[in-house]
Coordinates of C-alpha atoms and ligand atoms in Angstrom, one line a residue:
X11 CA 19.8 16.9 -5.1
X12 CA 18.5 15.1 -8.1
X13 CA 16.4 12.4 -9.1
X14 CA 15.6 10.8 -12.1
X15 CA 12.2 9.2 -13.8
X16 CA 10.9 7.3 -16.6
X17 CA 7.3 7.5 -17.9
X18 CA 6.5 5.6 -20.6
X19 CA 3.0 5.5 -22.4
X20 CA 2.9 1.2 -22.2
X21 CA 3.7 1.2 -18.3
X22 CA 0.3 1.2 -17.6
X23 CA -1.1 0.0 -14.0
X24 CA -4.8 0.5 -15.0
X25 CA -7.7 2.9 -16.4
X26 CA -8.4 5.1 -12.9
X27 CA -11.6 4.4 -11.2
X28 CA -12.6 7.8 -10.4
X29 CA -14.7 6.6 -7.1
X30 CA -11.0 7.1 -5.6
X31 CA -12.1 10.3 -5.5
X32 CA -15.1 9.9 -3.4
X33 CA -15.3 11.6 0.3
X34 CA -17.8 11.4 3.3
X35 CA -20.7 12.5 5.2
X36 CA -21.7 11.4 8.1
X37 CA -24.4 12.5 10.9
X38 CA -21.4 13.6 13.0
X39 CA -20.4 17.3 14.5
X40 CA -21.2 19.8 11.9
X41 CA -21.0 17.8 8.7
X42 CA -24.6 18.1 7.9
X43 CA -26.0 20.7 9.9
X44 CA -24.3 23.3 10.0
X45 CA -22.7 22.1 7.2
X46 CA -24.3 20.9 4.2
X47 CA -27.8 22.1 5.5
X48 CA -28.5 24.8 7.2
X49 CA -31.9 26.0 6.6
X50 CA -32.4 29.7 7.3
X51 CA -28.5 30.5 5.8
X52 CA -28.6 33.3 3.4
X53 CA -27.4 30.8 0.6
X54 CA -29.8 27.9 1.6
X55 CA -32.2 26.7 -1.1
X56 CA -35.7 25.7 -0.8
X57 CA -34.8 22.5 1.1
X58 CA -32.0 24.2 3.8
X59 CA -28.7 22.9 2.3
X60 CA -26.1 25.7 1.7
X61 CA -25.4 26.6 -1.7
X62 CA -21.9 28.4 -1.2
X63 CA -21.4 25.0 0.4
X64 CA -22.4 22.6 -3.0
X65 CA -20.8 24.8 -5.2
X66 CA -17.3 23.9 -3.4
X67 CA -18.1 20.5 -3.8
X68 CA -18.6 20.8 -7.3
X69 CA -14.9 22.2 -8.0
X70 CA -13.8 19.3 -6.3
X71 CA -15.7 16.9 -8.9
X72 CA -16.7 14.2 -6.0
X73 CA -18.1 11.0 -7.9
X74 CA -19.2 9.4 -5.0
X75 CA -20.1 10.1 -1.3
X76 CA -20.8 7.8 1.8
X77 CA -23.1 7.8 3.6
X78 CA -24.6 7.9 7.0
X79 CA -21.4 6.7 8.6
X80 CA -19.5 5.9 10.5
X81 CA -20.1 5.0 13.7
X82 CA -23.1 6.6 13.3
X83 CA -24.5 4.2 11.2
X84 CA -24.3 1.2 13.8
X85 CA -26.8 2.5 15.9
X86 CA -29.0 4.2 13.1
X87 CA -32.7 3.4 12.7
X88 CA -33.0 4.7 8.9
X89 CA -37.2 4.6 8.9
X90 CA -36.6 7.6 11.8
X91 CA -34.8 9.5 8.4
X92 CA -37.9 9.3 6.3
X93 CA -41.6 10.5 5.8
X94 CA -42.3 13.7 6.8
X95 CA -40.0 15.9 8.7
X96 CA -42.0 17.1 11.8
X97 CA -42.8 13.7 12.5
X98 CA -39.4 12.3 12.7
X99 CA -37.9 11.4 16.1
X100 CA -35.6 13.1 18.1
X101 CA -33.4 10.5 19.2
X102 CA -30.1 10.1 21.8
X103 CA -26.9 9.6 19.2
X104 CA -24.9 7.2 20.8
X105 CA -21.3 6.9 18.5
X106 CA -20.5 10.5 19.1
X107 CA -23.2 11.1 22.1
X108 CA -25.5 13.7 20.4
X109 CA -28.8 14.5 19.5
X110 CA -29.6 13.3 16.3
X111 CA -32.9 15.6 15.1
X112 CA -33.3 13.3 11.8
X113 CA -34.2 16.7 10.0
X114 CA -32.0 15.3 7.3
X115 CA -32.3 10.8 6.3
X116 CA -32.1 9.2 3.0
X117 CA -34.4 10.8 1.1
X118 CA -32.8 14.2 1.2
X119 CA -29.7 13.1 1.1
X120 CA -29.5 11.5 -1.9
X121 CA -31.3 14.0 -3.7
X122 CA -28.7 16.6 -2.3
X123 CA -25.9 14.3 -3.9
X124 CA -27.5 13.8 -6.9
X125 CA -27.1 17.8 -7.3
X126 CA -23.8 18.0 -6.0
X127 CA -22.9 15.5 -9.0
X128 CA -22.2 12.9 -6.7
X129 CA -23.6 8.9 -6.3
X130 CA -23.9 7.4 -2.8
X131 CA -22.5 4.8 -1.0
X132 CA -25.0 3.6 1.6
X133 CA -23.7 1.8 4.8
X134 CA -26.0 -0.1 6.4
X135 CA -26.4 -0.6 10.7
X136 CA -25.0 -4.2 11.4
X137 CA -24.0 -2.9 15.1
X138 CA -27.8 -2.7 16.8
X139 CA -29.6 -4.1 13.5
X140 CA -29.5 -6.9 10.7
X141 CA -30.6 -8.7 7.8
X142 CA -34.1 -7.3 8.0
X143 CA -33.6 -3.5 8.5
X144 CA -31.0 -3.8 5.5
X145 CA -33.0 -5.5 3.0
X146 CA -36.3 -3.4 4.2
X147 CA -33.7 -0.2 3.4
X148 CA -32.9 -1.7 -0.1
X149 CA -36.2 -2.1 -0.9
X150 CA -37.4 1.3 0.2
X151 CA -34.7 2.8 -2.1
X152 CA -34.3 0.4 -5.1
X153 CA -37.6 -1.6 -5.8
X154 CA -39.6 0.7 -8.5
X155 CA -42.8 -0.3 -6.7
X156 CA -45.9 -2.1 -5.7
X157 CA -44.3 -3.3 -2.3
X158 CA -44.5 -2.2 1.1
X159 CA -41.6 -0.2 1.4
X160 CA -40.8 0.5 -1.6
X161 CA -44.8 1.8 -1.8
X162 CA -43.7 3.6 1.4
X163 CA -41.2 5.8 -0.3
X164 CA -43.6 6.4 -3.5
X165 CA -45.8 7.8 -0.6
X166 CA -42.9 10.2 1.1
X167 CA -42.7 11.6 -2.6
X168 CA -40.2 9.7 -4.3
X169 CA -41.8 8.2 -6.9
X170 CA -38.8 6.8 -9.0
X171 CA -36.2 4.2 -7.1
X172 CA -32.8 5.6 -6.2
X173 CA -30.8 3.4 -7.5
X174 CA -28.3 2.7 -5.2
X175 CA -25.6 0.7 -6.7
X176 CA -22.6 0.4 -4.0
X177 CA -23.7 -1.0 -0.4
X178 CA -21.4 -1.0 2.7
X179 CA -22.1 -3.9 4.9
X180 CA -21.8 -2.2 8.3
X181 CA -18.8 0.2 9.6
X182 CA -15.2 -0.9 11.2
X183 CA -16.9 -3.9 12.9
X184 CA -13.6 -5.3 14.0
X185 CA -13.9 -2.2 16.7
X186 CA -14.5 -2.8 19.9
X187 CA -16.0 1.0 20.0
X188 CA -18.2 0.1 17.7
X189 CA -22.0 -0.1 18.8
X190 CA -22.8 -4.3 18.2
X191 CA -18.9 -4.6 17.6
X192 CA -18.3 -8.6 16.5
X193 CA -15.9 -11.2 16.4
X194 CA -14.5 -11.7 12.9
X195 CA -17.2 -15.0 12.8
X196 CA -20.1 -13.1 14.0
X197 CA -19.3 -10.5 11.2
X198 CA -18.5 -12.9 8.7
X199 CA -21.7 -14.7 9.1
X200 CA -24.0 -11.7 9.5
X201 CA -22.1 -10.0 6.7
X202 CA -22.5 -12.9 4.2
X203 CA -26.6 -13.2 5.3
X204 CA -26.6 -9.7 4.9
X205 CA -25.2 -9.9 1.4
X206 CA -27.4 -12.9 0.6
X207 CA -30.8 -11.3 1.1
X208 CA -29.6 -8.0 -0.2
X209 CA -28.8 -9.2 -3.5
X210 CA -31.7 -11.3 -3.9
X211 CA -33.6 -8.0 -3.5
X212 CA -31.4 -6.2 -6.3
X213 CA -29.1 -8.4 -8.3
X214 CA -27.3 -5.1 -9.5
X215 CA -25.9 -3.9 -6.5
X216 CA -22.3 -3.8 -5.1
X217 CA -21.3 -5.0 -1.8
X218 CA -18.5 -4.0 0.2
X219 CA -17.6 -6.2 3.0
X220 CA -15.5 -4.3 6.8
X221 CA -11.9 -4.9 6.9
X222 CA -9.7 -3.4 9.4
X223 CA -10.0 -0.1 10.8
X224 CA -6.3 0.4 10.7
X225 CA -3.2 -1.2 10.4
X226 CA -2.9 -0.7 14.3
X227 CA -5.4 -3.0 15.1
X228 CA -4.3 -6.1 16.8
X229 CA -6.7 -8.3 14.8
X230 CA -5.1 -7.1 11.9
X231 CA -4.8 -8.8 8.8
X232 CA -6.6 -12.1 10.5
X233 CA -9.1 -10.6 10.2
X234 CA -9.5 -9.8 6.6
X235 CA -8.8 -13.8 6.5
X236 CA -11.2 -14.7 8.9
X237 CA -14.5 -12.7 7.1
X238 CA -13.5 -13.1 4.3
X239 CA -13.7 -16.8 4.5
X240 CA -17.0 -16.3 5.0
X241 CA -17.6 -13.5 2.6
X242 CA -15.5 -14.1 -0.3
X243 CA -17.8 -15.3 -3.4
X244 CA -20.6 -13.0 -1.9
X245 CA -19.2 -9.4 -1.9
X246 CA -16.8 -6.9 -4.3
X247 CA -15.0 -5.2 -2.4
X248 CA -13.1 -5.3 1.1
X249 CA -12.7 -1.8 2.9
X250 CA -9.8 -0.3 4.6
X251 CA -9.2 2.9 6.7
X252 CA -6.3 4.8 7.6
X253 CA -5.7 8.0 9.3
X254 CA -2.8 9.8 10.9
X255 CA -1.2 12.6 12.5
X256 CA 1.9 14.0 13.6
X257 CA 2.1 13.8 17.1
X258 CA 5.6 13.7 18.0
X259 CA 6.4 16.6 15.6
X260 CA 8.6 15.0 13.3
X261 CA 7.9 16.0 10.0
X262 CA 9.9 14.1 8.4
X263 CA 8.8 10.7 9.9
X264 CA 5.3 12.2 9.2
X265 CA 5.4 12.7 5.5
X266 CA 7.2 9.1 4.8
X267 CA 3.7 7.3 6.5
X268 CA 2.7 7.0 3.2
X269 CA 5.1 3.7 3.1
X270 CA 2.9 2.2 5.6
X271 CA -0.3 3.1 3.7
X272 CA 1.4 1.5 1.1
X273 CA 2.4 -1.8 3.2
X274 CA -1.3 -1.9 4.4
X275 CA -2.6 -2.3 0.9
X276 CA -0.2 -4.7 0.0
X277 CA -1.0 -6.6 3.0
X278 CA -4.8 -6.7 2.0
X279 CA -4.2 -7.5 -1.8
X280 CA -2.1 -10.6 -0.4
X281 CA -4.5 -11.9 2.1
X282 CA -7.3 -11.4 -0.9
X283 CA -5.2 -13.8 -3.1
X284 CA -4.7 -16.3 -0.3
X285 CA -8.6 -16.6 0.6
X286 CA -9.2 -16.5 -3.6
X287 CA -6.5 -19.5 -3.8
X288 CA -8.0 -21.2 -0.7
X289 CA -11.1 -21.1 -2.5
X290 CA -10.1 -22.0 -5.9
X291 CA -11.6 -18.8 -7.1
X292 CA -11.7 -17.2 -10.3
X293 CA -12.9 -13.6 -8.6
X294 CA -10.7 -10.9 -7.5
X295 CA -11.1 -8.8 -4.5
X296 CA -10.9 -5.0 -5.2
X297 CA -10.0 -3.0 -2.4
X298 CA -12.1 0.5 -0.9
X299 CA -10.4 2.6 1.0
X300 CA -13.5 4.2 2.3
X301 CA -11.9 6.6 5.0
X302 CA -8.3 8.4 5.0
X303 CA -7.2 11.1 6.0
X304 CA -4.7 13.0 9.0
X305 CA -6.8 13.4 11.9
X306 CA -5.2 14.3 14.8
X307 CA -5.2 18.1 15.7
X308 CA -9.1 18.6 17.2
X309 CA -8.7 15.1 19.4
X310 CA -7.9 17.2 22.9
X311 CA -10.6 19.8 22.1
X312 CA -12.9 16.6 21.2
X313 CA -13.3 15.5 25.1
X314 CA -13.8 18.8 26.2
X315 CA -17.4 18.5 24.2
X316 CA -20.4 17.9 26.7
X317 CA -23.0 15.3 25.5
X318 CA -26.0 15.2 23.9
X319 CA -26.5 18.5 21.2
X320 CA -27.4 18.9 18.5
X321 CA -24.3 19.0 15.8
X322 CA -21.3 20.2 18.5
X323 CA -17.7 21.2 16.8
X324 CA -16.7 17.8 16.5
X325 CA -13.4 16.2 14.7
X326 CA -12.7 19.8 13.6
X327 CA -9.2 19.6 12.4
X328 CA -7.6 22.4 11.1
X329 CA -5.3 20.9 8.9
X330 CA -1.9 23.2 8.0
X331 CA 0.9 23.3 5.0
X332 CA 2.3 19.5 6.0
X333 CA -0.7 18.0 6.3
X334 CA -1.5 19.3 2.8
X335 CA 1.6 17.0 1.3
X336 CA 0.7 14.3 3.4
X337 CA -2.8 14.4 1.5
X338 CA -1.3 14.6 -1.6
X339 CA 1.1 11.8 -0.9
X340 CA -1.8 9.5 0.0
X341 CA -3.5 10.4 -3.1
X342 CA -0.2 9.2 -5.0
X343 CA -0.5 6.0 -2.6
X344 CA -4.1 5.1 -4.6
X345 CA -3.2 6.1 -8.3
X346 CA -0.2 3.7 -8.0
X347 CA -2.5 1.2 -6.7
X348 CA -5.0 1.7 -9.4
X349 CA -5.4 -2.1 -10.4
X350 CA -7.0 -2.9 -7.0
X351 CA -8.1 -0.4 -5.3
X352 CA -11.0 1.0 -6.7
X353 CA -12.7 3.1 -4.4
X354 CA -11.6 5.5 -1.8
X355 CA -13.2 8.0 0.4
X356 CA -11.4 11.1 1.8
X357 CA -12.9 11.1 5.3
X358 CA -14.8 12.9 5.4
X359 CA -16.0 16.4 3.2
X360 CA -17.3 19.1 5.1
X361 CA -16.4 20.4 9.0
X362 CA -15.7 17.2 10.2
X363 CA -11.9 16.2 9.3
X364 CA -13.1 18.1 6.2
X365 CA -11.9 19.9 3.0
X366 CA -14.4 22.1 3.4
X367 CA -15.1 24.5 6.3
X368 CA -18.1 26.6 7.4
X369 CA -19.2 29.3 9.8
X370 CA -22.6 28.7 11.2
X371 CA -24.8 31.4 9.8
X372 CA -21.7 32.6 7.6
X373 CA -19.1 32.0 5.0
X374 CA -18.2 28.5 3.8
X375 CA -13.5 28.3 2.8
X376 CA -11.2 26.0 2.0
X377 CA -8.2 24.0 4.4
X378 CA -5.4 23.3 3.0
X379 CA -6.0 20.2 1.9
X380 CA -8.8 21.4 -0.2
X381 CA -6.0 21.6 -3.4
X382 CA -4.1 18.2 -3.5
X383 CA -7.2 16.6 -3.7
X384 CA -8.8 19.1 -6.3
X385 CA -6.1 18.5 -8.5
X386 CA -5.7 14.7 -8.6
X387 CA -9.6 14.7 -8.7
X388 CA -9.3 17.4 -11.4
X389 CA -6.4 15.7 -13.3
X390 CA -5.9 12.1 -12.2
X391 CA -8.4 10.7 -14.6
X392 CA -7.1 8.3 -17.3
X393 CA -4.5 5.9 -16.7
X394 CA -2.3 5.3 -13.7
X395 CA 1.5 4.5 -15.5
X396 CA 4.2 3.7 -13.1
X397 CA 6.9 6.0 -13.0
X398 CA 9.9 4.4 -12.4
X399 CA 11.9 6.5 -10.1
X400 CA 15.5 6.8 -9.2
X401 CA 15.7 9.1 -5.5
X402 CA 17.5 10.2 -2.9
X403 CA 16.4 8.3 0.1
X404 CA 16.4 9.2 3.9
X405 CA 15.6 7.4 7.0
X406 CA 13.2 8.4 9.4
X407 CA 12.0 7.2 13.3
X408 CA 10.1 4.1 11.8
X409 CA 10.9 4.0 7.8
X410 CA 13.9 3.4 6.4
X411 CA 14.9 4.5 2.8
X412 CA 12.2 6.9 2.3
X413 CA 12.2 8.1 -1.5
X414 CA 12.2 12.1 -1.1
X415 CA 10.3 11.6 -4.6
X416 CA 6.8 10.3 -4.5
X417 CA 5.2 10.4 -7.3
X418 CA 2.7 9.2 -9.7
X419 CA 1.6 9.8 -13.5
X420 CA -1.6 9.7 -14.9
X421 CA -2.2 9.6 -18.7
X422 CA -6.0 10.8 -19.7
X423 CA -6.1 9.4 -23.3
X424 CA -9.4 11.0 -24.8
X425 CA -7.8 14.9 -23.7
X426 CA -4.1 14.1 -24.6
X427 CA -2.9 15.3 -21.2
X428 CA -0.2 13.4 -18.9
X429 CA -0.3 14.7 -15.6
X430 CA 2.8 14.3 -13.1
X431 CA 2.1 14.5 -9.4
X432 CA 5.2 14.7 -7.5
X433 CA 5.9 15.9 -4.0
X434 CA 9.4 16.5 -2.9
X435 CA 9.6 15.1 1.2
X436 CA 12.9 17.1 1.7
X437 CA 12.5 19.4 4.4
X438 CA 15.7 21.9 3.3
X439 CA 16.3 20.9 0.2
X440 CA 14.6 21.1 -3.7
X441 CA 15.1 18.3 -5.8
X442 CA 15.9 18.5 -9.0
X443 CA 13.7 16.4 -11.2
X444 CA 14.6 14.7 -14.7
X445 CA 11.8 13.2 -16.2
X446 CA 11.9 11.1 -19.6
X447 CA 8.8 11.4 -21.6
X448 CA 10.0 10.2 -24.9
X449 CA 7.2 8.0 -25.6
X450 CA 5.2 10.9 -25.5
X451 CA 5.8 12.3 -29.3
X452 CA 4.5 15.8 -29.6
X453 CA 3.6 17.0 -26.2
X454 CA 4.0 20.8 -24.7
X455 CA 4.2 21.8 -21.0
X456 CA 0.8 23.5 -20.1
X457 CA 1.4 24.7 -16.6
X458 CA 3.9 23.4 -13.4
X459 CA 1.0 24.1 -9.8
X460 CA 3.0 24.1 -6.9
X461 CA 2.0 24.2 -3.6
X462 CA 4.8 25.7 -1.4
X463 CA 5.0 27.7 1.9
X464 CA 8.0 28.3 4.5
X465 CA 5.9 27.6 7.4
X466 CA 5.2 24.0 7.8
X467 CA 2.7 24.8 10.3
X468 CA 0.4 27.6 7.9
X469 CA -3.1 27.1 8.1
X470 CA -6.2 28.7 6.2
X471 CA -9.2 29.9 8.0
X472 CA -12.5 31.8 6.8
X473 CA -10.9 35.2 6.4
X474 CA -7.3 34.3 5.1
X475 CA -6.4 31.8 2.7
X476 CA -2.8 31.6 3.0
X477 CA -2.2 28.1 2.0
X478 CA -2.9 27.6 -2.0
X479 CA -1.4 26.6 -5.4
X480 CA 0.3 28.8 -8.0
X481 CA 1.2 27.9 -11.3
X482 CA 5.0 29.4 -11.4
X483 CA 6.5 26.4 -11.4
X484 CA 9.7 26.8 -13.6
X485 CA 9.1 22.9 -15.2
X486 CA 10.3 22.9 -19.3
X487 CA 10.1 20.2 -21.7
X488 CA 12.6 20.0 -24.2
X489 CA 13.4 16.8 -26.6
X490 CA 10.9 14.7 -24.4
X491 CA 12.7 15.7 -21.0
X492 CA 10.7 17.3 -18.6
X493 CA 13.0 19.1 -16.0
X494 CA 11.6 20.9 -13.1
X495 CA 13.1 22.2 -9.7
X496 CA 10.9 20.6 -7.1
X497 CA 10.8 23.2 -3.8
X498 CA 11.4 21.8 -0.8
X499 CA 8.4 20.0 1.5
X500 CA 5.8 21.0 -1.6
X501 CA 3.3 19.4 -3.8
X502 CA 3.5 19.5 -7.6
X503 CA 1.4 19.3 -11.0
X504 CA 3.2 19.1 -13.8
X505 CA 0.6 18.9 -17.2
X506 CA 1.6 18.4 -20.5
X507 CA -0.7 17.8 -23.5
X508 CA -0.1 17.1 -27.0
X509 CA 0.4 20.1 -29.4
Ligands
AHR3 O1 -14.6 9.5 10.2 C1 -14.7 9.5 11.6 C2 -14.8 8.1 12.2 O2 -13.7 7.4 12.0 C3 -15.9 7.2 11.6 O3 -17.1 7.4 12.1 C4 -15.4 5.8 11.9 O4 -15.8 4.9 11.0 C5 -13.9 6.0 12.0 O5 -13.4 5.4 13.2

């Protein structure tokens, strides 16, 4: 099998935003403790987060991180995060029906991320709470001082303001699990107050108003229309979420759900443009794609969990060899969408439908999915050019004329480098790939990663890694060709730099 691409140095879809890199913490199962803090670990520092566990988030490079949810946040009083700790409140979690200890709030946090090299993206509760608790929040992290809250942090320790640039007006409102779940008016409206008296607090902020929380939903796209009619002229962004799984066991169907990522941001760019020509606007609406990822394999193992302690195994996927390509294909899904969407969260980073994996009281390894999104965080910065690309197709249960090539190219002009990302969805087969770089002048291969494995179904854990890139992929370039045999099912990173 072959197929055939052309890259050419003026294709370009736009300069990468690298928040499309960002990822996810919320107060959820293990994600925080247990996961990012554990106080009493051997590698814990003076304020109990796990340093084996930063240092893995450093080699993934995550530029931004949200934060405290999730459902979570819909039912989250954020003055029980701050001041000092053995004061806090011990309180009944109700999203995931826990005990939330509020050992770790916003304070912490955000110094935590500031280490790990990462900004935050704060949600805000618009399920129990409102206007008042999310301007009193702003204020407590943002105003430099000589208020009452923003006095209040000064007092907790924290003399200079956060900073806190990107805001998320409440979580996957359009719910009905959500704690305060609304009507797409009742959102609209509070969402637009919300924005009001948030900006007028800090004119520098960004805002990011709920869209759907999957294509599934039956409100789905009305109600992107619906808020943002209300929202439109007041906010910079419109969220979406995605996740999937292969239930059925049909990899093949499995690995082309990438088309329907792909139809869902499509569908939220056009409904955008209709509510900007319904309102005569000049603005554009960029997209954040603020949680993705497969989630499907801890789901029966989820309802065996008895309520109410403290940071239970929850959401604890253990994600194998297909679900690796999957991530990578989804990854390929943003980077060709780089003119609009503009920030995207891999939900979420550690334990919890996570990258990232720890033992209580032990080591810290990496899932699978771990090395698709090191490398396009690694390598996908520059600017997204559109391949265009000449496949084999194949139809699946729900897709028709699935490309077995997916791929996308990223050209980082200050280093010289143009990165490929390919993934070949042929389940027997390798693809032969023919790529023409001749608008490159003077490039040299540096190194073809592939991620490969017979077992579809391979997984890592703590003691074997089994799962992971090697850079023997056989790609050449020769007179501004880049061939390379593409193994079956595998993910691939083709970088070239000028000589
Ligand atoms: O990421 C896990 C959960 O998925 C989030 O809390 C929620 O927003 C979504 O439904």
């Amino acid at each position: 099998m072959k197929a055939r691409m052309i890259v050419d140095k003026s294709f370009r879809i736009a300069q990468v935003d690298k928040r499309i890199y960002g990822s996810f913490i919320e107060h959820l199962g293990r994600a925080v403790y247990g996961g990012i803090y554990e106080p009493g670990h051997e590698t814990a520092d003076a304020g109990g987060f796990r340093s084996d566990v930063k240092e893995l988030i450093k080699e993934l490079n995550v530029p931004i991180i949200r934060y405290p949810g999730g459902n979570f946040v819909s039912g989250y009083n954020w003055e029980d995060g701050v001041g000092p700790v053995t004061e806090r409140p011990k309180r009944l979690e109700l999203a995931w029906r826990t005990l939330e200890p509020n050992e770790v709030g916003t304070n912490e946090f955000i110094s935590w991320a500031k280490e790990v090299g990462s900004e935050v993206m704060m949600a805000v509760n618009l399920g129990t709470r409102g206007i008042d608790a999310a301007r009193n929040l702003l204020e407590y992290t943002n105003h430099p001082g000589g208020t009452y809250w923003s006095d209040l942090r000064r007092s907790h320790g924290y003399e200079q303001p956060h900073k806190i640039k990107t805001w998320c007006l409440g979580n996957e409102m359009d719910g009905p699990w959500q704690i305060g779940h609304k009507t797409s008016a009742e959102y609209g409206r509070l969402a637009l107050e919300t924005a009001k008296a948030m900006r007028l607090v800090d004119p520098a902020i960004e805002l990011v108003s709920c869209g759907s929380s999957s294509t599934g939903m039956p409100t789905f796209p009305e109600w992107e229309a619906a808020t943002l009619d209300h929202t439109y002229e007041a906010v910079d962004y419109i969220s979406l979420h995605q996740y999937y799984g292969n239930r059925d066991n049909d990899t093949a169907n499995y690995l082309a759900l990438t088309l329907d990522m792909d139809h869902f941001i499509h569908t939220v760019k056009s409904t955008c443009d209709y509510i900007k020509a319904k309102k005569r606007s000049k603005k554009t609406m960029y997209l954040s794609f603020d949680e993705w990822n497969v989630w499907y394999h801890s789901n029966d193992a989820d309802r065996q969990i008895d309520p109410w302690s403290v940071a239970p195994p929850q959401l604890e996927d253990v994600y194998n060899f297909e679900d690796a390509i999957l991530v990578g294909s989804m990854l390929i899904t943003f980077l060709r969408h780089a003119d609009r969407v503009k920030m995207a969260c891999l939900a979420q980073l550690v334990n919890v439908i996570a990258p990232i994996m720890t033992e209580n009281g032990g080591r810290a390894w990496k899932q699978t999915i771990f090395y698709p999104y090191l490398h396009v965080s690694k390598y996908g910065r520059g600017v997204s050019l559109l391949p265009i690309v000449d496949s084999p197709k194949y139809d699946s249960k729900d897709f028709t004329d699935v490309p077995y090539l997916d791929s996308a190219v990223v050209h980082n002009e200050a280093d010289e480098e143009i990165t490929i990302f390919a993934v070949n969805r042929h389940l027997e087969e390798a693809l032969d790939l023919e790529c023409d770089v001749r608008s490159f002048e003077g490039y040299r291969l540096i190194e073809h990663i592939v991620m490969e494995h017979d077992d579809l179904k391979a997984v890592n854990t703590a003691s074997e890694e089994t799962v992971k890139p090697h850079n023997r992929g056989e790609a050449k370039l020769d007179s501004g060709h880049v061939t390379a045999r593409l193994a079956k099912a595998s993910w691939n990173v083709i970088r070239l730099k000028k000589a």
